[in-house]
Coordinates of C-alpha atoms and ligand atoms in Angstrom, one line a residue:
X1 CA -25.2 -59.8 1.4
X2 CA -23.8 -59.0 -1.8
X3 CA -25.7 -57.2 -4.3
X4 CA -27.7 -58.6 -6.8
X5 CA -28.4 -55.3 -8.7
X6 CA -27.4 -51.9 -8.6
X7 CA -30.6 -50.7 -7.3
X8 CA -30.0 -53.0 -4.2
X9 CA -27.1 -50.5 -3.6
X10 CA -28.8 -47.7 -4.1
X11 CA -31.7 -48.7 -1.3
X12 CA -29.4 -50.3 0.7
X13 CA -27.8 -46.8 1.2
X14 CA -31.3 -44.8 2.0
X15 CA -31.1 -45.5 5.5
X16 CA -28.8 -44.2 6.1
X17 CA -28.6 -41.2 3.5
X18 CA -28.8 -38.7 6.3
X19 CA -25.4 -40.1 7.9
X20 CA -23.3 -37.3 5.7
X21 CA -25.6 -34.1 6.3
X22 CA -24.5 -31.7 8.1
X23 CA -26.0 -32.1 11.9
X24 CA -27.6 -28.9 11.8
X25 CA -29.6 -29.6 8.6
X26 CA -30.6 -33.3 10.5
X27 CA -31.7 -31.8 13.3
X28 CA -34.3 -29.6 11.0
X29 CA -35.5 -32.9 9.4
X30 CA -35.8 -34.9 12.0
X31 CA -37.9 -32.4 13.6
X32 CA -40.7 -32.2 10.5
X33 CA -41.0 -35.5 10.6
X34 CA -41.8 -35.0 14.5
X35 CA -44.2 -32.5 13.1
X36 CA -45.8 -35.1 11.1
X37 CA -45.9 -37.8 13.8
X38 CA -49.3 -38.9 14.0
X39 CA -50.5 -42.8 14.1
X40 CA -50.7 -44.5 10.9
X41 CA -49.3 -41.6 9.0
X42 CA -45.7 -41.9 10.5
X43 CA -46.3 -45.5 10.5
X44 CA -46.1 -45.1 5.7
X45 CA -43.7 -42.9 5.9
X46 CA -42.0 -45.5 7.3
X47 CA -42.7 -47.9 5.7
X48 CA -42.0 -46.4 2.0
X49 CA -38.5 -46.2 3.8
X50 CA -37.7 -50.1 4.2
X51 CA -35.4 -51.0 1.9
X52 CA -38.1 -54.2 -0.1
X53 CA -40.3 -51.9 -0.7
X54 CA -38.2 -48.9 -2.4
X55 CA -36.5 -51.9 -3.8
X56 CA -39.8 -53.1 -5.2
X57 CA -41.0 -49.4 -6.3
X58 CA -38.0 -48.5 -8.2
X59 CA -37.6 -51.3 -10.3
X60 CA -41.0 -51.4 -11.4
X61 CA -40.0 -47.0 -12.3
X62 CA -36.9 -48.2 -14.3
X63 CA -39.4 -51.3 -16.2
X64 CA -41.5 -48.5 -16.8
X65 CA -39.0 -46.3 -18.7
X66 CA -37.3 -49.5 -20.2
X67 CA -40.5 -49.7 -22.6
X68 CA -41.7 -46.3 -23.1
X69 CA -37.7 -46.1 -24.7
X70 CA -37.9 -49.9 -27.3
X71 CA -41.3 -48.3 -28.0
X72 CA -41.0 -45.0 -29.4
X73 CA -44.6 -43.1 -28.6
X74 CA -47.7 -43.9 -26.6
X75 CA -49.8 -46.5 -29.4
X76 CA -52.4 -43.7 -29.9
X77 CA -49.4 -41.1 -31.2
X78 CA -47.9 -40.7 -34.4
X79 CA -45.3 -42.2 -35.1
X80 CA -41.6 -40.0 -35.7
X81 CA -40.0 -41.2 -38.4
X82 CA -36.9 -44.5 -38.5
X83 CA -33.0 -43.3 -38.6
X84 CA -32.0 -43.8 -42.1
X85 CA -35.3 -41.1 -42.9
X86 CA -34.3 -38.6 -40.5
X87 CA -33.6 -35.7 -42.1
X88 CA -31.3 -32.4 -41.3
X89 CA -29.9 -32.3 -38.2
X90 CA -31.8 -28.8 -36.9
X91 CA -29.3 -29.0 -34.0
X92 CA -26.8 -28.9 -35.3
X93 CA -23.6 -26.0 -35.1
X94 CA -25.0 -24.5 -38.4
X95 CA -28.6 -26.3 -38.3
X96 CA -31.5 -23.3 -38.7
X97 CA -32.2 -24.4 -35.2
X98 CA -29.2 -22.1 -33.7
X99 CA -28.1 -24.1 -31.2
X100 CA -25.8 -23.6 -28.6
X101 CA -22.7 -26.4 -27.5
X102 CA -24.1 -27.1 -24.4
X103 CA -27.4 -27.9 -25.7
X104 CA -26.1 -30.3 -27.9
X105 CA -25.4 -32.2 -25.3
X106 CA -28.6 -33.0 -24.3
X107 CA -30.9 -32.9 -26.9
X108 CA -31.1 -33.7 -31.1
X109 CA -33.7 -32.6 -33.2
X110 CA -34.7 -33.4 -36.7
X111 CA -35.9 -31.9 -40.0
X112 CA -38.4 -35.0 -39.8
X113 CA -39.4 -33.8 -36.4
X114 CA -37.9 -36.6 -34.5
X115 CA -36.5 -35.3 -30.9
X116 CA -33.3 -37.2 -29.1
X117 CA -33.2 -36.0 -25.6
X118 CA -30.8 -37.2 -22.8
X119 CA -33.0 -39.7 -20.7
X120 CA -30.7 -37.8 -17.6
X121 CA -31.6 -34.6 -18.8
X122 CA -35.3 -34.9 -19.4
X123 CA -36.3 -32.1 -17.2
X124 CA -33.9 -29.7 -18.0
X125 CA -35.5 -25.9 -18.6
X126 CA -33.0 -25.7 -21.4
X127 CA -34.6 -29.4 -23.0
X128 CA -38.4 -28.5 -23.1
X129 CA -37.8 -25.0 -23.9
X130 CA -36.1 -26.0 -27.3
X131 CA -38.3 -28.1 -28.0
X132 CA -40.4 -25.0 -27.7
X133 CA -38.8 -23.1 -29.9
X134 CA -38.8 -25.1 -32.3
X135 CA -43.4 -25.7 -31.7
X136 CA -43.6 -21.9 -32.4
X137 CA -40.5 -21.6 -35.1
X138 CA -43.1 -24.3 -37.3
X139 CA -41.3 -27.4 -37.5
X140 CA -43.3 -30.6 -36.4
X141 CA -41.7 -32.5 -33.3
X142 CA -43.1 -35.6 -32.3
X143 CA -43.1 -36.6 -28.8
X144 CA -38.7 -36.8 -27.6
X145 CA -37.9 -40.1 -27.2
X146 CA -35.2 -40.7 -24.6
X147 CA -32.1 -42.2 -25.1
X148 CA -28.1 -42.6 -23.9
X149 CA -25.6 -39.3 -23.7
X150 CA -23.5 -41.5 -25.8
X151 CA -26.1 -41.4 -28.9
X152 CA -26.7 -38.1 -28.5
X153 CA -23.3 -37.5 -29.0
X154 CA -22.8 -40.2 -32.1
X155 CA -25.3 -37.4 -33.6
X156 CA -23.4 -34.9 -33.3
X157 CA -20.1 -36.7 -34.3
X158 CA -21.7 -38.7 -37.3
X159 CA -23.4 -34.4 -38.8
X160 CA -20.6 -33.3 -38.4
X161 CA -18.5 -36.3 -40.7
X162 CA -21.2 -35.7 -42.8
X163 CA -20.6 -32.5 -42.9
X164 CA -15.8 -32.9 -43.4
X165 CA -15.7 -33.9 -47.0
X166 CA -18.3 -31.6 -48.8
X167 CA -16.4 -28.2 -46.8
X168 CA -13.4 -29.6 -48.5
X169 CA -14.5 -30.2 -51.5
X170 CA -16.9 -26.7 -52.3
X171 CA -15.0 -24.1 -53.0
X172 CA -16.0 -21.4 -51.4
X173 CA -13.2 -22.8 -48.9
X174 CA -10.5 -21.7 -50.3
X175 CA -12.3 -18.5 -51.8
X176 CA -13.0 -17.4 -47.7
X177 CA -9.4 -17.9 -47.1
X178 CA -8.2 -16.6 -50.1
X179 CA -10.4 -13.3 -48.6
X180 CA -8.7 -13.9 -45.0
X181 CA -6.0 -13.5 -46.7
X182 CA -7.1 -10.3 -48.6
X183 CA -8.1 -8.7 -45.6
X184 CA -4.5 -9.4 -43.9
X185 CA -2.7 -8.0 -46.9
X186 CA -4.9 -4.4 -47.2
X187 CA -4.7 -4.4 -43.6
X188 CA -0.6 -5.1 -43.7
X189 CA 0.1 -2.6 -46.0
X190 CA -2.3 -0.2 -44.7
X191 CA -0.1 -0.5 -41.2
X192 CA -2.8 -1.7 -39.2
X193 CA -2.3 -3.5 -35.8
X194 CA -5.9 -4.6 -35.5
X195 CA -8.6 -5.7 -37.7
X196 CA -11.8 -5.5 -35.8
X197 CA -14.5 -7.5 -37.1
X198 CA -17.8 -8.0 -35.8
X199 CA -21.1 -10.0 -37.0
X200 CA -24.2 -8.2 -35.0
X201 CA -27.7 -7.8 -36.5
X202 CA -27.8 -9.9 -38.9
X203 CA -24.7 -7.8 -40.3
X204 CA -20.9 -7.3 -41.1
X205 CA -18.6 -4.9 -40.1
X206 CA -15.4 -4.7 -40.7
X207 CA -12.6 -2.0 -38.7
X208 CA -8.2 -1.3 -39.0
X209 CA -6.8 -0.2 -36.2
X210 CA -4.1 2.0 -37.8
X211 CA -2.1 4.7 -35.2
X212 CA -4.8 3.7 -32.3
X213 CA -6.9 5.1 -34.1
X214 CA -10.1 2.7 -35.0
X215 CA -11.9 3.3 -39.0
X216 CA -14.8 1.0 -40.2
X217 CA -13.0 0.2 -44.3
X218 CA -16.3 -0.8 -46.1
X219 CA -18.9 1.2 -47.1
X220 CA -21.8 -0.3 -46.5
X221 CA -21.4 -3.5 -44.0
X222 CA -21.7 -7.0 -45.7
X223 CA -24.5 -10.0 -44.6
X224 CA -24.1 -11.7 -41.1
X225 CA -23.3 -15.1 -42.9
X226 CA -20.3 -13.6 -44.5
X227 CA -18.7 -12.3 -41.3
X228 CA -19.5 -15.6 -40.2
X229 CA -17.6 -17.7 -43.7
X230 CA -14.5 -15.1 -42.8
X231 CA -14.7 -16.6 -38.7
X232 CA -14.8 -20.0 -39.9
X233 CA -11.7 -19.6 -42.0
X234 CA -9.7 -17.7 -40.0
X235 CA -10.3 -20.5 -37.4
X236 CA -9.6 -22.8 -40.4
X237 CA -6.1 -21.2 -41.5
X238 CA -5.0 -21.2 -37.4
X239 CA -2.3 -23.8 -36.2
X240 CA -2.7 -23.0 -32.8
X241 CA -6.3 -23.5 -31.8
X242 CA -8.9 -25.7 -30.2
X243 CA -10.1 -29.1 -32.2
X244 CA -13.0 -27.5 -33.4
X245 CA -15.0 -23.6 -34.1
X246 CA -17.4 -22.6 -32.1
X247 CA -19.8 -20.1 -32.9
X248 CA -20.9 -19.3 -29.1
X249 CA -17.6 -19.8 -27.3
X250 CA -14.2 -17.8 -26.2
X251 CA -12.0 -19.2 -28.8
X252 CA -8.6 -17.9 -29.3
X253 CA -6.4 -18.6 -32.4
X254 CA -2.5 -18.1 -33.8
X255 CA -1.9 -18.1 -38.0
X256 CA 2.5 -18.0 -38.4
X257 CA 1.7 -19.6 -41.5
X258 CA 1.3 -18.8 -45.2
X259 CA 1.5 -15.1 -43.6
X260 CA 1.9 -11.8 -46.4
X261 CA 5.9 -10.7 -46.7
X262 CA 6.0 -9.3 -44.2
X263 CA 3.7 -10.3 -41.4
X264 CA 4.9 -13.2 -38.7
X265 CA 1.6 -14.5 -36.6
X266 CA -1.9 -13.5 -36.2
X267 CA -3.2 -13.5 -32.7
X268 CA -6.9 -13.4 -33.3
X269 CA -9.9 -14.0 -30.4
X270 CA -12.9 -14.9 -31.2
X271 CA -16.3 -13.3 -28.1
X272 CA -20.1 -15.2 -29.2
X273 CA -22.2 -11.5 -30.0
X274 CA -25.9 -11.4 -28.6
X275 CA -27.1 -13.8 -29.6
X276 CA -26.2 -15.3 -32.7
X277 CA -23.2 -12.5 -33.7
X278 CA -18.8 -13.0 -33.2
X279 CA -16.1 -10.7 -32.9
X280 CA -12.7 -11.8 -35.0
X281 CA -9.9 -9.6 -33.6
X282 CA -6.8 -10.4 -35.6
X283 CA -3.9 -8.6 -34.3
X284 CA -1.0 -8.2 -36.6
X285 CA 1.8 -9.0 -35.7
X286 CA 5.0 -7.2 -37.9
X287 CA 8.0 -8.7 -38.9
X288 CA 9.0 -5.2 -38.0
X289 CA 12.3 -3.5 -39.5
X290 CA 13.8 -1.3 -37.1
X291 CA 13.5 2.4 -38.6
X292 CA 16.8 3.3 -36.4
X293 CA 18.6 2.7 -33.4
X294 CA 18.2 6.7 -31.4
X295 CA 15.8 7.7 -29.2
X296 CA 15.5 11.7 -30.9
X297 CA 13.3 9.6 -33.4
X298 CA 10.9 8.9 -31.1
X299 CA 10.5 12.0 -29.6
X300 CA 12.5 12.1 -26.3
X301 CA 13.8 15.2 -25.2
X302 CA 16.7 15.9 -24.6
X303 CA 16.9 14.9 -20.4
X304 CA 15.1 11.5 -21.1
X305 CA 17.6 10.5 -23.6
X306 CA 20.7 11.4 -21.0
X307 CA 18.4 9.9 -18.7
X308 CA 17.6 7.1 -20.0
X309 CA 21.4 6.3 -21.1
X310 CA 22.2 6.3 -17.3
X311 CA 19.3 3.2 -16.8
X312 CA 21.3 1.8 -19.1
X313 CA 25.0 1.9 -17.4
X314 CA 23.7 0.3 -14.5
X315 CA 24.8 -3.6 -14.5
X316 CA 21.6 -4.7 -11.9
X317 CA 18.3 -3.8 -11.3
X318 CA 15.3 -3.4 -12.9
X319 CA 14.3 -0.9 -15.4
X320 CA 10.6 -0.9 -16.6
X321 CA 8.4 0.6 -18.8
X322 CA 4.4 1.0 -18.6
X323 CA 1.7 1.9 -21.0
X324 CA -1.1 0.9 -21.9
X325 CA -1.0 -2.0 -25.8
X326 CA -0.2 0.4 -28.5
X327 CA 1.6 2.7 -26.3
X328 CA 5.2 1.7 -28.1
X329 CA 6.4 0.1 -25.0
X330 CA 8.4 -2.8 -27.0
X331 CA 9.7 -0.4 -29.5
X332 CA 11.4 1.6 -26.8
X333 CA 12.7 -1.1 -25.2
X334 CA 13.8 -2.5 -28.8
X335 CA 16.5 0.6 -28.7
X336 CA 16.8 0.0 -25.2
X337 CA 18.5 -3.3 -26.2
X338 CA 20.4 -1.7 -29.6
X339 CA 22.0 0.7 -27.8
X340 CA 23.5 -2.2 -25.1
X341 CA 24.7 -3.6 -27.5
X342 CA 26.7 -1.4 -29.1
X343 CA 27.8 0.4 -25.4
X344 CA 29.2 -3.1 -24.2
X345 CA 29.9 -4.8 -26.6
X346 CA 31.2 -7.8 -24.7
X347 CA 27.9 -8.6 -22.7
X348 CA 25.6 -11.7 -23.3
X349 CA 22.3 -10.3 -23.6
X350 CA 19.3 -12.1 -24.2
X351 CA 15.5 -11.5 -24.5
X352 CA 12.4 -13.4 -23.9
X353 CA 9.6 -12.1 -25.5
X354 CA 5.7 -13.6 -26.6
X355 CA 6.5 -13.4 -29.7
X356 CA 9.9 -11.9 -31.0
X357 CA 9.0 -8.3 -32.4
X358 CA 11.6 -7.1 -33.7
X359 CA 15.1 -8.8 -34.9
X360 CA 17.4 -7.3 -32.9
X361 CA 21.3 -7.5 -34.2
X362 CA 23.7 -9.0 -31.1
X363 CA 21.6 -10.6 -28.6
X364 CA 19.7 -13.8 -28.2
X365 CA 16.2 -13.1 -28.7
X366 CA 14.6 -16.7 -27.0
X367 CA 10.9 -17.2 -27.9
X368 CA 8.4 -18.7 -25.9
X369 CA 6.7 -21.9 -27.4
X370 CA 3.1 -22.0 -28.6
X371 CA 0.7 -21.7 -26.2
X372 CA -2.8 -21.2 -26.6
X373 CA -4.6 -20.5 -23.4
X374 CA -3.3 -17.9 -21.0
X375 CA -2.7 -20.3 -18.4
X376 CA 0.0 -21.9 -20.9
X377 CA 1.7 -18.7 -22.4
X378 CA 2.1 -18.0 -17.8
X379 CA 3.4 -22.0 -17.7
X380 CA 5.8 -21.5 -21.8
X381 CA 6.1 -17.6 -20.4
X382 CA 8.3 -18.2 -16.5
X383 CA 10.3 -21.8 -18.5
X384 CA 11.9 -19.1 -21.0
X385 CA 12.6 -16.5 -18.2
X386 CA 13.9 -19.7 -15.4
X387 CA 16.1 -20.6 -19.2
X388 CA 16.8 -17.8 -19.8
X389 CA 18.2 -16.5 -15.7
X390 CA 20.0 -20.5 -16.2
X391 CA 22.1 -19.4 -19.3
X392 CA 24.6 -16.7 -18.2
X393 CA 23.0 -13.9 -19.1
X394 CA 24.8 -9.9 -18.5
X395 CA 21.6 -8.4 -19.6
X396 CA 18.1 -9.7 -19.9
X397 CA 14.3 -8.8 -21.7
X398 CA 11.7 -9.5 -20.6
X399 CA 9.0 -8.4 -22.8
X400 CA 6.3 -8.2 -20.4
X401 CA 6.0 -9.3 -17.2
X402 CA 2.2 -10.2 -16.4
X403 CA 1.8 -13.2 -13.7
X404 CA 3.1 -13.5 -10.2
X405 CA 5.9 -16.3 -11.5
X406 CA 6.8 -13.8 -14.5
X407 CA 7.6 -10.4 -11.7
X408 CA 9.2 -13.5 -9.6
X409 CA 11.9 -14.7 -11.9
X410 CA 12.2 -11.0 -13.0
X411 CA 13.1 -9.4 -9.8
X412 CA 15.1 -12.6 -8.5
X413 CA 18.0 -12.2 -11.8
X414 CA 17.5 -8.1 -10.1
X415 CA 18.7 -10.0 -6.9
X416 CA 21.2 -12.1 -8.1
X417 CA 23.4 -9.4 -10.0
X418 CA 21.7 -8.6 -12.7
X419 CA 20.2 -5.7 -15.1
X420 CA 16.5 -6.9 -15.8
X421 CA 14.9 -4.6 -18.8
X422 CA 11.0 -5.4 -18.5
X423 CA 6.9 -3.7 -19.3
X424 CA 4.1 -4.3 -17.3
X425 CA 0.4 -3.0 -17.8
X426 CA 0.2 0.1 -15.5
X427 CA -1.1 3.9 -16.5
X428 CA 1.6 5.5 -15.2
X429 CA 5.0 5.4 -13.7
X430 CA 4.2 6.0 -10.1
X431 CA 1.3 3.4 -10.7
X432 CA 4.0 0.1 -11.6
X433 CA 5.3 -0.2 -7.5
X434 CA 1.2 -0.6 -7.0
X435 CA 0.8 -3.0 -9.2
X436 CA 3.7 -5.3 -9.0
X437 CA 1.8 -5.5 -5.1
X438 CA -0.9 -6.3 -7.2
X439 CA 1.1 -9.5 -8.7
X440 CA 1.9 -10.8 -5.6
X441 CA 5.6 -9.3 -5.5
X442 CA 6.9 -8.7 -1.2
X443 CA 6.3 -4.8 -0.2
X444 CA 10.3 -5.6 0.5
X445 CA 11.3 -6.9 -3.5
X446 CA 10.4 -3.5 -4.2
X447 CA 12.1 -1.3 -1.3
X448 CA 15.8 -1.0 -3.1
X449 CA 16.7 1.5 -5.5
X450 CA 20.1 -0.6 -5.8
X451 CA 17.2 -2.6 -7.4
X452 CA 14.4 -0.8 -8.9
X453 CA 16.7 1.9 -11.5
X454 CA 13.8 3.3 -13.7
X455 CA 10.1 3.6 -14.4
X456 CA 8.7 5.3 -17.0
X457 CA 5.8 4.9 -18.3
X458 CA 4.3 6.3 -22.0
X459 CA 2.2 6.9 -24.9
X460 CA 2.4 7.3 -28.0
X461 CA 0.6 10.9 -29.6
X462 CA -1.1 12.0 -33.1
X463 CA 1.2 14.7 -34.7
X464 CA -0.4 17.0 -36.6
X465 CA 1.0 17.3 -40.1
X466 CA 3.2 20.4 -40.5
X467 CA 1.5 21.4 -44.4
X468 CA -2.2 21.1 -43.3
X469 CA -2.8 22.7 -39.1
X470 CA -4.6 25.3 -38.5
X471 CA -3.6 28.3 -36.1
X472 CA -6.5 28.1 -33.4
X473 CA -7.5 31.7 -33.9
X474 CA -8.7 33.5 -30.2
X475 CA -9.9 30.1 -28.9
X476 CA -12.6 30.0 -30.8
X477 CA -11.6 26.4 -31.9
X478 CA -11.0 24.5 -30.0
X479 CA -14.2 21.8 -28.0
X480 CA -15.4 23.1 -24.5
X481 CA -13.7 25.7 -22.0
X482 CA -10.0 23.6 -24.1
X483 CA -9.4 26.9 -25.1
X484 CA -9.5 29.3 -21.4
X485 CA -7.3 25.5 -19.9
X486 CA -4.4 26.1 -22.4
X487 CA -4.3 29.9 -21.4
X488 CA -4.3 28.9 -18.2
X489 CA -0.6 26.7 -18.8
X490 CA 0.4 27.8 -21.6
X491 CA 0.0 32.2 -22.3
X492 CA 1.8 32.8 -24.4
X493 CA 2.3 29.9 -27.4
X494 CA 0.7 29.7 -30.7
X495 CA -1.7 26.4 -30.8
X496 CA -2.0 24.2 -33.7
X497 CA -5.2 21.6 -33.9
X498 CA -5.2 18.9 -36.9
X499 CA -5.6 19.9 -40.3
X500 CA -8.7 19.3 -43.4
X501 CA -6.1 16.4 -44.7
X502 CA -3.8 17.2 -47.7
X503 CA -1.8 14.9 -50.3
X504 CA 1.1 14.9 -48.2
X505 CA -0.8 13.7 -44.4
X506 CA -4.1 11.0 -43.5
X507 CA -6.7 13.3 -42.0
X508 CA -4.7 15.9 -40.6
X509 CA -2.7 14.0 -38.9
X510 CA 0.8 12.1 -40.2
X511 CA 3.1 9.6 -38.0
X512 CA 3.8 10.0 -34.1
X513 CA 5.9 10.8 -31.3
X514 CA 6.5 9.3 -28.3
X515 CA 5.2 11.3 -24.7
X516 CA 7.1 9.6 -21.7
X517 CA 7.9 9.8 -17.7
X518 CA 10.9 8.9 -16.5
X519 CA 10.8 8.2 -12.0
X520 CA 14.5 7.6 -11.2
X521 CA 13.1 6.3 -7.4
X522 CA 15.4 6.7 -4.0
X523 CA 15.3 4.7 -1.0
X524 CA 11.8 7.4 0.5
X525 CA 9.3 7.3 -3.0
X526 CA 9.9 3.2 -2.4
X527 CA 8.8 3.4 1.1
X528 CA 5.7 5.9 0.2
X529 CA 5.4 3.4 -2.4
X530 CA 5.0 0.2 -1.2
X531 CA 3.4 1.0 2.0
X532 CA -0.4 2.2 0.1
X533 CA 0.6 6.4 -0.2
X534 CA 0.2 6.5 -4.1
X535 CA -0.8 10.8 -4.1
X536 CA 1.9 11.0 -1.2
X537 CA 4.9 9.8 -3.6
X538 CA 3.2 11.4 -6.8
X539 CA 3.5 14.3 -4.8
X540 CA 6.3 13.8 -3.5
X541 CA 8.3 13.3 -7.4
X542 CA 7.1 16.4 -7.9
X543 CA 7.8 18.7 -5.5
X544 CA 11.3 16.9 -4.8
X545 CA 12.4 15.9 -6.9
X546 CA 11.8 17.9 -9.6
X547 CA 9.8 15.3 -11.8
X548 CA 8.6 16.2 -14.7
X549 CA 5.6 13.9 -15.3
X550 CA 3.7 12.7 -19.3
X551 CA 1.4 16.3 -18.7
X552 CA 4.7 17.9 -18.6
X553 CA 5.7 17.3 -21.9
X554 CA 2.8 17.4 -23.4
X555 CA 2.2 20.2 -22.5
X556 CA 5.6 20.9 -24.4
X557 CA 5.0 19.1 -27.7
X558 CA 1.6 21.7 -27.6
X559 CA 4.0 24.5 -27.6
X560 CA 5.9 23.3 -30.3
X561 CA 2.8 22.5 -32.4
X562 CA 3.4 19.4 -32.9
X563 CA -0.3 17.9 -31.4
X564 CA -3.3 18.8 -31.2
X565 CA -4.8 19.8 -27.6
X566 CA -7.8 17.6 -28.5
X567 CA -6.0 14.6 -29.1
X568 CA -3.6 14.8 -25.5
X569 CA -6.7 15.8 -23.0
X570 CA -8.1 12.5 -24.4
X571 CA -4.8 10.2 -23.9
X572 CA -3.2 12.2 -21.5
X573 CA -5.2 13.7 -18.7
X574 CA -6.9 16.2 -19.1
X575 CA -5.3 19.6 -19.3
X576 CA -5.4 21.6 -16.4
Ligands
ZN1 ZN1 -2.0 17.7 -44.2

């Protein structure tokens, strides 16, 4: 039999509808039917499953629905206005009723009271509560008219189109972009790494992160609307971003043109906050001018500088630097590359970075092509590493290993006879191998000390200003039992803390120093690390290999009066 309409197709499927169900559910349903089986009742039950009757019922329902659509409202109801006088779209992206994007697929409410609801979502809880909310806010809303999803979409497309020329013509848009640039200029002049802007509870706050510390830069919060405008303007300036700004979505974007001098790009992250707030984090990527080519200025100790030189002398293997964001890993890598160029003038050195942070003369720097989702970036990154491997390198620097694909490629390059330098997010040097195992590298690849050459970790610690630092008198100025703990570790040292600040510093601090640790692994430590015995490995490194960890060097920095012990307690770990 040929199908005449959708209803018949639908009805014909009915008798066999149970066939696809799992046997267990089918048995349960048949059991239920048997329990209800009484004379007469089962016959009626069966009758409703009869294809012809179901078809008739369905047709009647559809006919009723179609009639209701054509005639909005029942005769007694107040008539909603005609479409041309429906007024402002309250559920628009910037409308009075702040409506999340998902809901905007299902419902459109106008100022005139006209309410369009997608037929397929008529019973949705969020649709019903949106109408209730609009009424609670004092809007007069007519009974909904049910329409296709396409009709709802068209309403929003039209509203977006209508909003566009207004925005372009208004001077405010240009003014807001200028304001974003002003903030960025201020930030770059202050040597800021990140700008944080949070719109929350009706107000906007702005912070700069400098030398790792976050400080507010406005004395009084701005109104929320101003913060939202800045977010919108920053998004509009991006050259890599999603098609449209969505206040309630997590969005990433990137600005790389028209920026103040010295900034090569801005990485933007937008987050929804609470019910109608927004957070914008702007990471400033500078065209860094290298301040030198040695490791002393960075704060490495002489024996560490020798160890780094030894690591550079290996023609094969991996050297990995770990630390959190902002711990100076890329600066250390840059110095390593500069030293390599000097020490091995004939070598072909390639770097893969996202993006290249420093210009390093004598090195071919491959950028990672623009990508704005994590997946796209991971793919682009792996492609760039693979390209570098095919380009006959002697040594390679891979900016960061984040995914299994990039880690695999890094190890494969080392196994095929290259020297590879990279970074990874891990807390300390001993955690690098466990981190690689987490990422998905096979343990046997991590067991060869001829491949795993160096594992290092570092932090950047603010140096106290020598002009205004304060000498700690008999432990009274330090919080808690810190004085007692210091006495135990550094019985004879003169301890200094940050001073009140003077014309030579900022709030008692001036510049930063590296605090690092370097593990040169042997067979045994790699065996322990790849078999899940991290604590045993740590003990073995400190006791048998006489390893010096970050705390060892932190105490040396305190004893030299260079850093504040409170800062060490906070950033390196509890001094014990
Ligand atoms: Zn000072």
